[in-house]
């Protein structure tokens, strides 16, 4: 029996206050509503249950947040967080035929599951009725909207406190502080800074030796030297590649109602890690993921890298059991468009699938103009087994001995009929992009293959019809392929009739004339390093997004980012060497009253480590972490069948000591520890993770098998060392918290060890309890 009362008491040894967790609506939650819920309500419910209905049935209106919560004659349709009390759930499940909705045909199981997920999320809903409709941005307003304006280097502001700024970005921060008569707090000490910089850049803690060397180094440039060392380390790419994988909605299975494995998803994972380690220019990173197969290459290896990059388009969740082929294709295209537009430019273009965008100047016509680009693209994700109704092949990777002249012409030309009117060609029963009866697409003569990858390539070129209310069985006239017109990128010409338009789309996004791309990326880097973005809605820079707290600062960083060759490492280096980043997290009563949310950055914000950093730090501290990159993924060894029915989930729990970025991410089966600490939902693009503080997390750290085992390992290491109890306690604190134990902590811990010895408990058992207490402490889990 574990002495939990003792562990709880000893957790106070770290003396770090637990920051209060305040629930707040997330952009991802609202995007879920816009992409999954609103379209269904619009197409299936509004005819009878909206302000525009000829007759409102059962007193129920579903076109406003207040209406759906109030409900109709029978009670509330939706009670946030409570499925049992939400009558809408019973209605769409056809629990009572008299109240079944929609009355003509039951919704697909996947859509019902989406509604249940939405309600569990708290039913986020931006609809405030008619008043909200006035927020629609007109084309004229778009011409002056802040995020649609070109990025220009702003003039450096004048500041009174000229000595405080170490870098140009500091002047923008200090100017904002001075307008509110705020003075920033003192700088963080070296023991705080070494831990902060190691976790932020590599996701791992410094060793006691690294901490001691940093703290005692007489060189005033020690931080700069350490930053450069960490930026060169392979662990940097693993840390920042994982951040990007949240945006890429990285997962190794289809998810949905039939969960089939993506056997080659791991190649994209490695591509992301390697791209950040190589400091690949971000605009090139964008081009490769949207249209890598269309870019010129100098070698077979480069061609393979570009093909793997297009896995970004193939990674999303897929309803491979969907019987309606048109619906499957439309959903696939919609998911790709959402990932590309929110992921790279922070616009919710997918909201215009069923109607003109409610807030931004994006019409249905423009939605289907972009949809035509993806309709002209074949997506290869590699599923052929079982009873899957929407199979797919994979793209071949070619041997490095292949001549460069053949690298761009790898695939055999598709044998497909030209597209007919409305996007419907005479293709027979197999459909537009029917996969070949082999796992990998055929290659041209003279090309040798050496594996396969998920990705995308040119399909049968043609425009998309506009689907009335987004209904897959109600196509109208086709819409010419094109781009969003809210802002112009002059150098991008028209899409040639024989090309999908992906290359033009990629160049449009990656152009320095695009006002969103650099701003969105800079804001995400800022969010990662400070805990909050300059724009709080980091995946929505449109009308419903928040305005930047310091636009001049954002534009200064975005302009410098592009001037410095779109280098992410250069951007991070500039930020972490600034005075703003190096402030302590101490509070100031006057500042707290004036700026309680720290909008002006007068102090550093305590940030909880994310799930991966907590797990990796525990393993690093005990010496168990394996820094070697694994080859492939355990998912590659799983059967090409529904994983739930194959009962293979147990293999995912096999103990592994690799970094968390390399753990298998099967949708609906995320590793327990990652899920416990707010890992990103792998089916959704997640620009900003939730950060919760709930009892199960404390129980996991105090009573979980993983922490228990690692605490035992740490205790054995310490007990084997020939030193006194006091020295062991000090070594423990240096190892876990990057600082020495103070006199009070040391005295209490030594007394505890002596008490355990007198009561018959082994000394090692007492040390294990101490290790577990520190792992469970707030100071271990937070960056100050």
XYZ file of C-alpha atoms in Angstrom:
784
model
C 0.000 0.000 0.000
C 1.413 3.355 -1.041
C 1.583 6.080 1.609
C -0.571 8.506 -0.365
C -1.108 10.773 2.640
C 2.660 11.092 2.926
C 3.040 11.752 -0.800
C 0.411 14.450 -0.700
C 2.154 16.064 2.248
C 5.578 15.858 0.633
C 4.307 17.394 -2.586
C 4.402 20.690 -0.702
C 8.203 20.415 -0.620
C 8.417 22.058 -4.049
C 6.733 25.230 -2.765
C 5.311 26.163 -6.171
C 1.817 27.557 -6.283
C -0.538 25.681 -8.576
C -1.715 28.187 -11.181
C -5.479 28.367 -11.345
C -6.971 26.868 -14.476
C -9.655 29.072 -15.977
C -11.881 27.462 -18.585
C -12.097 29.424 -21.802
C -13.665 28.773 -25.194
C -11.185 27.585 -27.785
C -11.017 28.316 -31.474
C -10.906 24.579 -32.145
C -14.233 24.099 -30.370
C -15.932 26.836 -32.377
C -14.402 25.473 -35.579
C -15.829 22.068 -34.718
C -19.273 23.682 -34.548
C -18.801 25.525 -37.831
C -17.486 22.488 -39.696
C -19.489 19.649 -38.156
C -22.652 21.030 -36.555
C -23.842 24.185 -38.292
C -23.892 22.594 -41.805
C -26.139 19.775 -40.570
C -28.482 22.147 -38.764
C -28.661 24.334 -41.867
C -29.372 21.525 -44.324
C -31.489 19.210 -42.169
C -33.280 21.335 -39.549
C -33.801 24.957 -40.555
C -36.715 24.273 -42.918
C -38.889 23.546 -39.865
C -36.947 25.004 -36.943
C -35.621 28.477 -37.766
C -36.746 32.070 -38.003
C -37.113 31.655 -41.775
C -39.331 28.554 -41.551
C -42.888 28.958 -42.854
C -44.138 27.335 -39.650
C -41.976 26.628 -36.623
C -42.766 23.096 -35.496
C -43.031 22.145 -31.809
C -41.978 25.646 -30.804
C -38.375 24.692 -31.498
C -35.891 27.044 -33.176
C -32.387 25.793 -33.828
C -30.798 28.731 -35.659
C -29.577 30.549 -32.526
C -27.649 29.497 -29.455
C -30.452 30.675 -27.160
C -33.043 28.785 -29.188
C -31.249 25.444 -29.223
C -30.615 25.658 -25.472
C -34.156 26.714 -24.623
C -35.658 24.049 -26.846
C -39.325 23.713 -27.695
C -42.514 22.353 -26.202
C -40.751 19.342 -24.662
C -37.786 21.087 -23.038
C -34.175 22.073 -23.836
C -32.797 20.656 -27.068
C -29.187 20.948 -25.887
C -27.833 21.038 -22.351
C -24.072 21.696 -22.617
C -22.062 18.760 -21.312
C -25.115 16.586 -20.586
C -26.119 14.058 -23.248
C -28.897 12.562 -21.123
C -30.657 15.881 -20.653
C -30.240 16.980 -24.288
C -33.464 16.114 -26.117
C -31.763 16.669 -29.457
C -29.629 13.579 -28.829
C -32.704 11.431 -28.262
C -34.318 12.869 -31.375
C -31.421 12.149 -33.732
C -31.052 8.648 -32.257
C -34.710 7.978 -33.229
C -35.425 6.952 -29.622
C -39.074 7.984 -30.113
C -40.522 7.876 -33.620
C -42.864 10.778 -32.807
C -39.952 13.131 -32.096
C -37.365 11.604 -34.455
C -35.281 14.180 -36.314
C -34.821 14.660 -39.192
C -38.160 12.950 -39.864
C -37.426 11.708 -43.383
C -34.115 9.926 -42.785
C -31.912 9.257 -39.772
C -28.559 11.012 -39.751
C -25.456 8.869 -40.371
C -23.859 7.396 -37.243
C -20.785 9.558 -37.776
C -22.863 12.756 -37.738
C -24.715 11.638 -34.600
C -21.335 11.033 -32.966
C -20.285 14.567 -33.958
C -23.320 16.032 -32.187
C -22.548 14.027 -29.068
C -18.927 15.180 -29.148
C -20.078 18.783 -29.550
C -22.412 18.577 -26.551
C -19.696 16.945 -24.426
C -17.404 19.851 -25.386
C -19.957 22.213 -23.850
C -21.897 22.891 -27.070
C -19.771 25.891 -28.176
C -21.965 28.046 -30.399
C -21.202 31.561 -31.722
C -24.729 32.213 -33.015
C -26.329 35.192 -31.322
C -29.230 35.468 -33.723
C -29.884 38.371 -36.035
C -27.494 40.686 -34.219
C -24.530 38.522 -35.186
C -25.440 38.607 -38.866
C -24.485 42.298 -38.934
C -20.892 41.253 -38.220
C -20.533 39.886 -41.753
C -17.494 41.511 -43.316
C -18.273 43.181 -46.616
C -15.820 43.153 -49.542
C -15.265 46.861 -48.931
C -14.480 46.270 -45.262
C -12.077 43.496 -46.241
C -9.916 46.058 -48.011
C -9.077 47.654 -44.668
C -9.336 44.649 -42.348
C -6.138 44.364 -40.322
C -5.057 40.823 -41.245
C -5.729 41.306 -44.975
C -3.294 44.225 -45.192
C 0.227 43.577 -46.505
C 2.883 42.987 -43.867
C 5.025 46.103 -43.577
C 7.911 46.740 -41.205
C 6.560 49.303 -38.711
C 8.715 52.148 -37.476
C 10.404 51.495 -34.145
C 8.439 53.213 -31.384
C 9.915 55.838 -29.111
C 10.277 54.681 -25.508
C 11.258 56.520 -22.353
C 13.102 53.533 -20.864
C 15.686 53.190 -23.633
C 18.065 51.006 -21.616
C 15.542 48.219 -21.046
C 15.230 47.101 -24.659
C 17.884 44.576 -25.723
C 16.331 43.970 -29.153
C 14.005 45.847 -31.483
C 11.062 43.658 -30.460
C 11.580 44.779 -26.849
C 10.869 48.372 -27.863
C 7.409 47.413 -29.124
C 6.717 45.593 -25.864
C 8.075 48.398 -23.688
C 6.100 51.046 -25.600
C 2.861 49.169 -24.871
C 3.795 48.920 -21.189
C 4.566 52.624 -20.953
C 1.122 53.581 -22.276
C -0.281 51.974 -19.102
C 2.474 53.209 -16.782
C 3.706 49.658 -16.162
C 7.242 48.663 -15.237
C 8.339 45.091 -16.023
C 9.531 42.855 -13.207
C 13.141 41.831 -12.679
C 14.874 39.264 -14.882
C 14.657 35.557 -14.151
C 17.702 34.072 -12.451
C 19.925 31.590 -14.237
C 18.432 28.501 -12.584
C 15.010 29.499 -13.878
C 16.307 30.423 -17.322
C 18.244 27.210 -17.955
C 15.165 25.091 -17.278
C 12.935 27.394 -19.335
C 15.200 27.416 -22.371
C 15.861 23.664 -22.383
C 12.183 22.770 -22.195
C 11.116 25.409 -24.740
C 13.730 24.458 -27.329
C 14.073 20.696 -26.809
C 11.228 19.579 -24.550
C 13.743 18.026 -22.157
C 15.210 19.187 -18.829
C 18.888 20.050 -18.498
C 21.010 17.528 -16.634
C 22.437 18.584 -13.259
C 25.796 18.996 -14.977
C 24.304 21.233 -17.687
C 22.441 23.272 -15.081
C 25.561 23.748 -12.955
C 27.660 24.711 -15.980
C 25.074 27.291 -17.065
C 24.636 28.785 -13.609
C 28.371 29.107 -12.899
C 29.593 30.172 -16.348
C 31.299 33.588 -16.000
C 30.546 34.428 -19.644
C 27.735 36.985 -19.905
C 26.815 35.392 -23.258
C 26.122 31.988 -21.714
C 22.448 32.100 -22.712
C 23.299 32.891 -26.317
C 25.824 30.026 -26.442
C 23.295 27.625 -24.914
C 20.521 28.675 -27.284
C 22.761 28.077 -30.301
C 23.728 24.654 -28.955
C 20.112 23.644 -28.409
C 19.008 24.901 -31.830
C 21.646 22.592 -33.359
C 20.574 19.549 -31.343
C 18.379 16.842 -32.927
C 16.006 17.221 -29.986
C 15.018 20.666 -31.272
C 13.353 19.204 -34.360
C 11.629 16.553 -32.270
C 10.168 19.247 -30.028
C 9.085 21.707 -32.707
C 8.154 19.015 -35.216
C 5.660 17.730 -32.625
C 4.215 21.235 -32.293
C 3.639 21.242 -36.052
C 2.056 17.793 -35.954
C -0.793 19.326 -33.920
C -1.461 21.609 -36.883
C -1.143 18.703 -39.323
C -3.753 16.708 -37.253
C -1.246 13.874 -37.251
C -2.740 10.463 -36.653
C -1.864 6.935 -37.726
C -5.370 5.644 -38.400
C -8.588 6.741 -40.064
C -10.567 7.192 -36.876
C -14.313 7.443 -37.459
C -16.622 4.449 -37.240
C -14.102 2.041 -38.808
C -10.603 2.632 -37.562
C -8.098 1.402 -40.156
C -4.341 1.949 -39.757
C -2.315 4.365 -41.866
C 0.785 2.151 -42.236
C 3.020 4.865 -43.701
C 1.984 7.898 -41.620
C 5.260 7.750 -39.672
C 7.144 8.990 -42.731
C 5.398 12.362 -42.435
C 6.278 12.442 -38.730
C 9.965 12.041 -39.559
C 9.665 14.595 -42.368
C 8.319 17.203 -39.932
C 11.085 16.521 -37.391
C 13.799 16.656 -40.050
C 12.412 19.847 -41.610
C 12.668 21.742 -38.328
C 16.124 20.353 -37.617
C 17.322 21.448 -41.066
C 15.630 24.822 -40.571
C 13.893 24.417 -43.896
C 12.567 27.846 -44.962
C 8.945 27.950 -43.871
C 7.659 29.067 -47.280
C 9.328 26.017 -48.824
C 7.863 23.854 -46.036
C 4.434 25.135 -47.078
C 4.981 24.476 -50.776
C 6.149 20.930 -50.189
C 3.121 19.989 -48.108
C 0.556 21.423 -50.508
C 2.216 20.605 -53.831
C 5.502 18.776 -53.233
C 4.829 16.334 -56.061
C 4.723 19.262 -58.503
C 7.965 20.957 -57.454
C 11.215 20.561 -59.421
C 13.767 18.223 -57.860
C 17.464 17.516 -58.262
C 17.527 13.926 -57.049
C 15.424 10.904 -56.246
C 15.907 11.581 -52.518
C 14.521 15.098 -52.870
C 11.600 13.778 -54.896
C 10.788 11.258 -52.148
C 10.960 13.956 -49.489
C 8.488 16.095 -51.421
C 6.107 13.187 -51.915
C 6.168 12.387 -48.197
C 5.486 16.068 -47.464
C 2.153 15.866 -49.303
C 1.136 13.410 -46.611
C -0.200 16.578 -44.948
C -3.158 16.305 -47.335
C -3.689 12.589 -46.655
C -3.375 12.415 -42.857
C -6.859 13.542 -41.888
C -9.574 11.251 -40.459
C -11.624 9.376 -43.040
C -14.959 7.629 -43.032
C -13.763 4.735 -45.186
C -17.007 2.825 -44.555
C -19.178 5.595 -46.024
C -21.485 4.124 -48.669
C -22.216 7.415 -50.412
C -19.147 7.940 -52.633
C -20.013 11.551 -53.360
C -20.357 12.352 -49.666
C -17.036 10.658 -48.908
C -15.280 12.639 -51.600
C -16.850 15.935 -50.562
C -15.949 15.325 -46.909
C -12.373 14.442 -47.880
C -12.030 17.647 -49.891
C -13.605 19.740 -47.131
C -11.227 18.313 -44.527
C -8.216 19.030 -46.743
C -9.368 22.585 -47.409
C -9.877 23.211 -43.708
C -6.424 21.859 -42.852
C -4.713 23.936 -45.541
C -6.540 27.218 -44.971
C -6.679 27.221 -41.167
C -3.294 25.535 -40.909
C -1.348 27.954 -43.085
C -3.348 31.205 -43.278
C -5.712 31.094 -40.294
C -8.962 31.415 -42.270
C -12.039 29.222 -41.784
C -12.763 28.777 -45.480
C -14.529 25.461 -44.826
C -17.388 27.406 -43.193
C -18.573 28.351 -46.706
C -19.401 24.790 -47.781
C -23.164 25.101 -47.273
C -23.648 28.880 -47.449
C -21.638 32.038 -47.843
C -19.316 32.502 -44.870
C -21.298 34.141 -42.072
C -18.504 36.510 -41.044
C -15.650 36.611 -43.555
C -15.819 37.712 -47.224
C -15.754 34.147 -48.570
C -18.614 32.980 -50.767
C -19.828 29.489 -51.580
C -18.565 30.065 -55.108
C -15.062 30.678 -53.792
C -15.290 27.613 -51.562
C -16.074 25.420 -54.570
C -13.441 27.197 -56.667
C -10.841 25.992 -54.164
C -12.629 22.639 -53.821
C -12.032 22.063 -57.533
C -8.281 22.137 -56.847
C -8.604 19.250 -54.399
C -11.195 17.469 -56.552
C -8.500 17.411 -59.227
C -6.114 15.770 -56.769
C -5.869 12.096 -55.931
C -5.255 11.378 -52.252
C -3.369 8.195 -51.391
C -3.573 6.890 -47.834
C -3.071 3.149 -48.298
C -6.140 1.228 -47.145
C -7.414 -1.779 -49.073
C -8.253 -4.427 -46.475
C -11.460 -5.740 -44.946
C -14.786 -4.426 -46.135
C -13.613 -0.880 -46.652
C -15.824 0.931 -49.153
C -13.363 3.722 -49.907
C -9.983 2.048 -50.455
C -6.810 3.791 -51.489
C -3.365 3.059 -52.792
C -0.012 4.567 -51.790
C 2.575 6.608 -53.644
C 5.850 4.912 -54.584
C 9.186 6.058 -53.210
C 11.918 5.592 -55.752
C 15.426 4.219 -55.370
C 18.176 6.789 -55.102
C 19.824 5.256 -58.143
C 16.959 6.582 -60.274
C 18.187 9.297 -62.661
C 17.000 12.782 -61.768
C 15.483 13.085 -65.246
C 12.939 10.414 -64.287
C 12.219 11.688 -60.811
C 9.387 14.018 -61.806
C 7.777 11.490 -64.129
C 7.521 8.580 -61.740
C 3.891 7.581 -62.073
C 2.344 6.059 -65.152
C -0.261 8.346 -66.715
C -3.757 7.602 -65.335
C -6.168 5.923 -67.714
C -9.175 8.098 -66.997
C -12.041 9.581 -68.951
C -12.277 13.367 -69.260
C -14.560 15.080 -66.783
C -18.088 15.729 -67.907
C -20.477 18.541 -67.073
C -21.028 19.107 -63.355
C -17.967 17.085 -62.423
C -19.446 13.749 -63.501
C -17.449 11.841 -66.074
C -18.337 8.493 -67.638
C -16.216 6.377 -65.392
C -18.180 3.246 -64.740
C -19.129 1.986 -61.297
C -15.738 2.404 -59.651
C -15.931 6.213 -59.454
C -13.658 9.105 -60.292
C -10.467 8.130 -58.528
C -10.952 4.391 -58.213
C -7.748 2.943 -56.696
C -5.686 0.408 -58.560
C -5.921 -3.191 -57.315
C -2.432 -2.882 -55.829
C -1.101 -1.197 -52.739
C 1.209 1.208 -54.565
C 0.593 3.109 -57.797
C 2.366 1.865 -60.910
C 5.597 3.582 -61.918
C 7.064 4.478 -65.270
C 9.570 2.184 -67.001
C 13.120 2.497 -65.682
C 12.046 3.579 -62.209
C 12.864 1.311 -59.257
C 10.875 1.640 -56.052
C 12.063 1.411 -52.474
C 8.919 1.738 -50.380
C 5.734 3.771 -50.351
C 4.213 6.809 -48.692
C 0.944 8.561 -47.997
C 0.462 11.660 -50.072
C -1.231 13.323 -53.018
C -0.691 13.695 -56.743
C -2.528 15.077 -59.745
C -5.814 13.303 -60.422
C -8.330 13.811 -63.185
C -8.401 17.551 -63.773
C -11.708 19.361 -63.642
C -13.818 21.873 -61.788
C -16.108 21.159 -58.869
C -19.836 21.698 -59.041
C -21.400 23.908 -56.418
C -23.420 21.598 -54.179
C -26.686 23.125 -53.031
C -26.560 23.519 -49.207
C -23.507 21.274 -49.312
C -25.648 18.268 -50.193
C -23.577 15.723 -52.149
C -26.583 14.651 -54.248
C -27.532 18.176 -55.325
C -24.796 19.449 -57.665
C -25.276 22.675 -59.611
C -23.133 24.205 -62.331
C -19.354 23.749 -61.974
C -17.263 26.600 -60.568
C -13.963 27.451 -62.252
C -10.951 26.543 -60.111
C -9.524 29.542 -58.306
C -8.358 31.126 -55.047
C -9.814 33.310 -52.307
C -10.260 36.933 -53.402
C -10.315 38.665 -49.995
C -6.762 39.794 -50.730
C -4.594 39.668 -53.818
C -1.231 38.056 -54.463
C -0.322 39.635 -57.802
C 2.310 37.214 -59.088
C -0.027 34.201 -59.010
C -1.504 33.725 -62.456
C -4.551 31.805 -63.594
C -4.695 28.048 -63.093
C -3.828 26.266 -66.370
C -6.620 24.000 -67.660
C -4.394 20.905 -67.470
C -3.308 21.424 -63.841
C -5.150 20.945 -60.565
C -4.131 24.347 -59.226
C -2.334 22.976 -56.139
C 0.945 24.503 -57.262
C -0.700 27.896 -57.674
C -2.398 27.493 -54.284
C 0.930 26.589 -52.655
C 2.692 29.585 -54.213
C -0.216 31.863 -53.224
C 0.091 30.779 -49.590
C 3.903 30.904 -49.552
C 4.216 34.297 -51.227
C 5.602 37.171 -49.130
C 2.703 39.183 -50.568
C 0.232 36.940 -48.731
C -0.639 38.990 -45.636
C -1.532 36.000 -43.452
C 1.081 33.268 -43.773
C 3.993 34.869 -41.922
C 1.707 36.467 -39.319
C 0.050 33.138 -38.516
C 3.340 31.265 -38.119
C 4.962 33.999 -36.024
C 1.922 34.101 -33.778
C 2.116 30.329 -33.206
C 5.782 30.509 -32.280
C 4.952 33.326 -29.859
C 2.112 31.252 -28.387
C 4.483 28.337 -27.776
C 7.111 30.479 -26.048
C 4.832 32.759 -24.011
C 1.711 30.667 -23.416
C -0.600 33.052 -25.324
C -0.552 34.358 -28.862
C -0.416 38.007 -29.844
C -3.624 36.959 -31.591
C -5.454 34.748 -29.092
C -7.371 32.843 -31.793
C -4.256 31.432 -33.384
C -6.099 29.536 -36.127
C -8.623 32.273 -36.939
C -7.388 35.626 -38.228
C -10.808 36.460 -39.675
C -13.687 38.601 -38.441
C -14.564 36.257 -35.555
C -10.966 36.004 -34.444
C -9.580 38.276 -31.749
C -7.593 41.345 -32.698
C -3.856 41.371 -31.954
C -2.875 42.770 -28.581
C 0.133 44.430 -30.242
C -0.165 44.492 -34.014
C 2.993 46.521 -34.486
C 4.963 43.828 -32.641
C 3.354 41.077 -34.710
C 4.071 42.860 -37.977
C 7.641 43.639 -36.926
C 8.273 39.953 -36.221
C 6.505 38.810 -39.417
C 8.467 41.232 -41.581
C 11.773 40.208 -39.973
C 10.819 36.549 -40.334
C 10.473 36.917 -44.107
C 13.561 39.104 -44.392
C 15.558 36.380 -42.636
C 14.650 33.772 -45.230
C 11.571 32.417 -43.407
C 13.916 30.800 -40.877
C 12.025 29.410 -37.884
C 15.246 28.913 -35.930
C 16.252 32.539 -36.499
C 12.815 33.689 -35.329
C 12.969 31.568 -32.173
C 16.516 32.702 -31.449
C 15.534 36.369 -31.719
C 12.617 35.899 -29.346
C 14.373 33.885 -26.636
C 17.326 36.274 -26.549
C 15.016 39.255 -26.026
C 14.594 40.949 -22.672
C 10.864 40.229 -22.807
C 11.409 36.467 -22.830
C 13.905 36.572 -19.967
C 11.667 38.203 -17.362
C 10.835 36.388 -14.145
C 7.344 35.162 -13.344
C 7.179 37.185 -10.144
C 4.090 39.336 -9.620
C 3.730 43.061 -8.946
C 0.641 44.319 -7.116
C 0.297 47.554 -9.080
C 0.835 45.871 -12.445
C -1.582 43.124 -11.483
C -4.349 45.653 -10.894
C -3.739 47.465 -14.173
C -3.016 44.463 -16.435
C -4.183 41.283 -14.668
C -4.054 39.249 -17.882
C -0.443 40.231 -18.587
C -1.364 41.482 -22.050
C 1.630 43.833 -22.021
C 4.014 41.064 -20.956
C 5.264 42.764 -17.800
C 6.192 39.351 -16.376
C 6.700 35.803 -17.606
C 3.661 33.549 -17.384
C 4.011 30.226 -15.606
C 3.252 27.506 -18.138
C 2.481 23.867 -17.521
C 4.586 21.399 -19.440
C 2.653 19.604 -22.137
C 2.023 15.868 -22.035
C 5.081 14.920 -24.085
C 7.454 17.062 -22.034
C 6.184 15.634 -18.739
C 6.661 12.034 -19.922
C 10.016 12.700 -21.589
C 11.294 14.637 -18.570
C 10.454 11.779 -16.204
C 12.317 9.318 -18.420
C 15.257 11.675 -18.911
C 15.626 12.241 -15.159
C 15.731 8.491 -14.454
C 18.129 7.859 -17.340
C 15.588 5.631 -19.098
C 14.869 7.833 -22.134
C 15.992 6.344 -25.454
C 16.986 9.236 -27.730
C 17.431 7.028 -30.770
C 14.757 7.522 -33.408
C 12.796 4.300 -34.038
C 12.530 3.004 -37.573
C 8.917 3.209 -38.641
C 5.996 2.697 -36.302
C 4.312 -0.220 -34.597
C 1.187 0.774 -36.543
C 2.907 -0.398 -39.738
C 2.796 -3.946 -38.363
C -0.935 -3.911 -37.703
C -3.394 -5.725 -39.977
C -5.003 -3.751 -42.795
C -8.384 -4.038 -41.147
C -10.651 -2.332 -38.627
C -8.394 -2.107 -35.583
C -11.291 -2.331 -33.166
C -12.484 -5.636 -34.587
C -8.957 -6.983 -34.882
C -8.378 -6.411 -31.132
C -4.825 -5.212 -31.645
C -4.967 -2.152 -29.411
C -3.113 -4.027 -26.691
C 0.067 -3.884 -28.761
C -0.024 -0.071 -28.564
C 0.524 -0.311 -24.827
C 3.809 -2.145 -25.237
C 6.380 -0.418 -23.100
C 8.677 1.818 -25.056
C 11.193 4.374 -23.874
C 11.492 6.473 -27.029
C 10.579 10.143 -27.053
C 6.866 10.853 -27.013
C 6.916 12.272 -30.532
C 7.552 8.703 -31.733
C 4.720 7.040 -29.823
C 1.967 5.507 -31.985
C -0.940 7.935 -32.384
C -3.934 5.795 -33.276
C -7.113 7.834 -33.284
C -9.356 7.027 -30.312
C -6.430 5.142 -28.708
C -3.969 7.873 -27.752
C -1.456 6.724 -25.087
C -2.939 7.204 -21.617
C -0.380 9.637 -20.238
C -0.606 11.895 -23.284
C -4.376 11.969 -23.157
C -4.315 12.637 -19.407
C -2.384 15.875 -19.918
C -4.392 17.434 -22.751
C -2.766 15.933 -25.832
C -4.191 17.421 -29.038
C -7.153 15.557 -30.521
C -5.478 13.948 -33.556
C -8.569 14.283 -35.756
C -8.609 18.079 -35.422
C -6.210 20.838 -36.353
C -5.109 22.184 -32.969
C -3.251 25.473 -32.870
C -3.601 25.883 -29.104
C -4.063 22.947 -26.751
C -6.348 23.101 -23.752
C -4.560 23.181 -20.398
C -6.599 21.595 -17.623
C -5.919 21.037 -13.957
C -8.087 18.124 -12.851
C -7.904 15.483 -10.082
C -7.105 12.512 -12.368
C -3.821 14.190 -13.293
C -2.770 14.379 -9.641
C -3.833 10.788 -9.074
C -1.840 9.672 -12.109
C 1.295 11.376 -10.814
C 0.832 10.105 -7.252
C -0.475 6.619 -7.920
C 0.141 5.690 -11.553
C 2.228 2.666 -12.482
C 4.469 4.680 -14.823
C 5.407 7.278 -12.202
C 5.732 4.590 -9.531
C 8.183 2.603 -11.639
C 10.256 5.630 -12.635
C 10.359 6.839 -9.023
C 11.764 3.438 -8.011
C 14.461 3.706 -10.656
C 15.435 7.216 -9.561
C 15.523 6.140 -5.913
C 17.819 3.179 -6.649
C 20.245 5.445 -8.491
C 20.389 7.884 -5.586
C 20.661 5.189 -2.911
C 23.580 3.511 -4.656
C 25.640 6.706 -4.568
C 27.988 6.876 -1.544
C 26.714 10.069 0.097
C 24.760 11.287 3.098
C 20.978 11.617 3.150
C 21.320 15.395 3.019
C 23.523 15.140 -0.085
C 21.071 12.713 -1.690
C 18.198 15.151 -1.129
C 20.205 17.937 -2.705
C 21.093 15.729 -5.675
C 17.419 14.815 -6.063
C 16.381 18.467 -6.257
C 19.097 19.314 -8.764
C 18.048 16.366 -10.896
C 14.289 17.045 -10.816
C 13.877 20.786 -10.343
C 17.211 22.196 -11.545
C 17.951 23.817 -8.185
C 19.276 22.857 -4.736
C 16.926 22.028 -1.882
C 16.571 24.858 0.593
C 17.203 24.304 4.298
C 13.559 23.656 5.167
C 13.025 21.203 2.308
C 16.195 19.343 3.155
C 15.366 19.129 6.858
C 11.846 17.792 6.250
C 13.010 15.258 3.668
C 15.851 13.937 5.865
C 13.437 13.616 8.795
C 11.046 11.682 6.610
C 13.772 9.245 5.499
C 14.837 8.691 9.097
C 11.207 8.144 10.130
C 10.754 5.553 7.373
C 13.865 3.739 8.602
C 12.670 3.654 12.216
C 9.205 2.400 11.244
C 10.633 -0.586 9.437
C 10.375 0.824 5.945
C 13.367 0.377 3.694
C 15.397 3.513 3.027
C 14.907 2.995 -0.701
C 11.147 2.966 -0.200
C 11.344 6.327 1.514
C 13.458 7.748 -1.284
C 10.948 6.402 -3.823
C 8.194 8.293 -2.013
C 10.258 11.475 -2.141
C 10.885 11.059 -5.867
C 7.213 10.477 -6.490
C 6.295 13.540 -4.435
C 8.559 15.772 -6.506
C 7.261 14.315 -9.786
C 3.754 15.161 -8.546
C 4.667 18.694 -7.503
C 3.536 21.748 -9.405
C 7.128 22.959 -9.674
C 8.077 19.890 -11.693
C 5.147 20.259 -14.063
C 5.434 24.001 -14.638
C 7.955 26.283 -16.308
C 8.447 29.430 -14.284
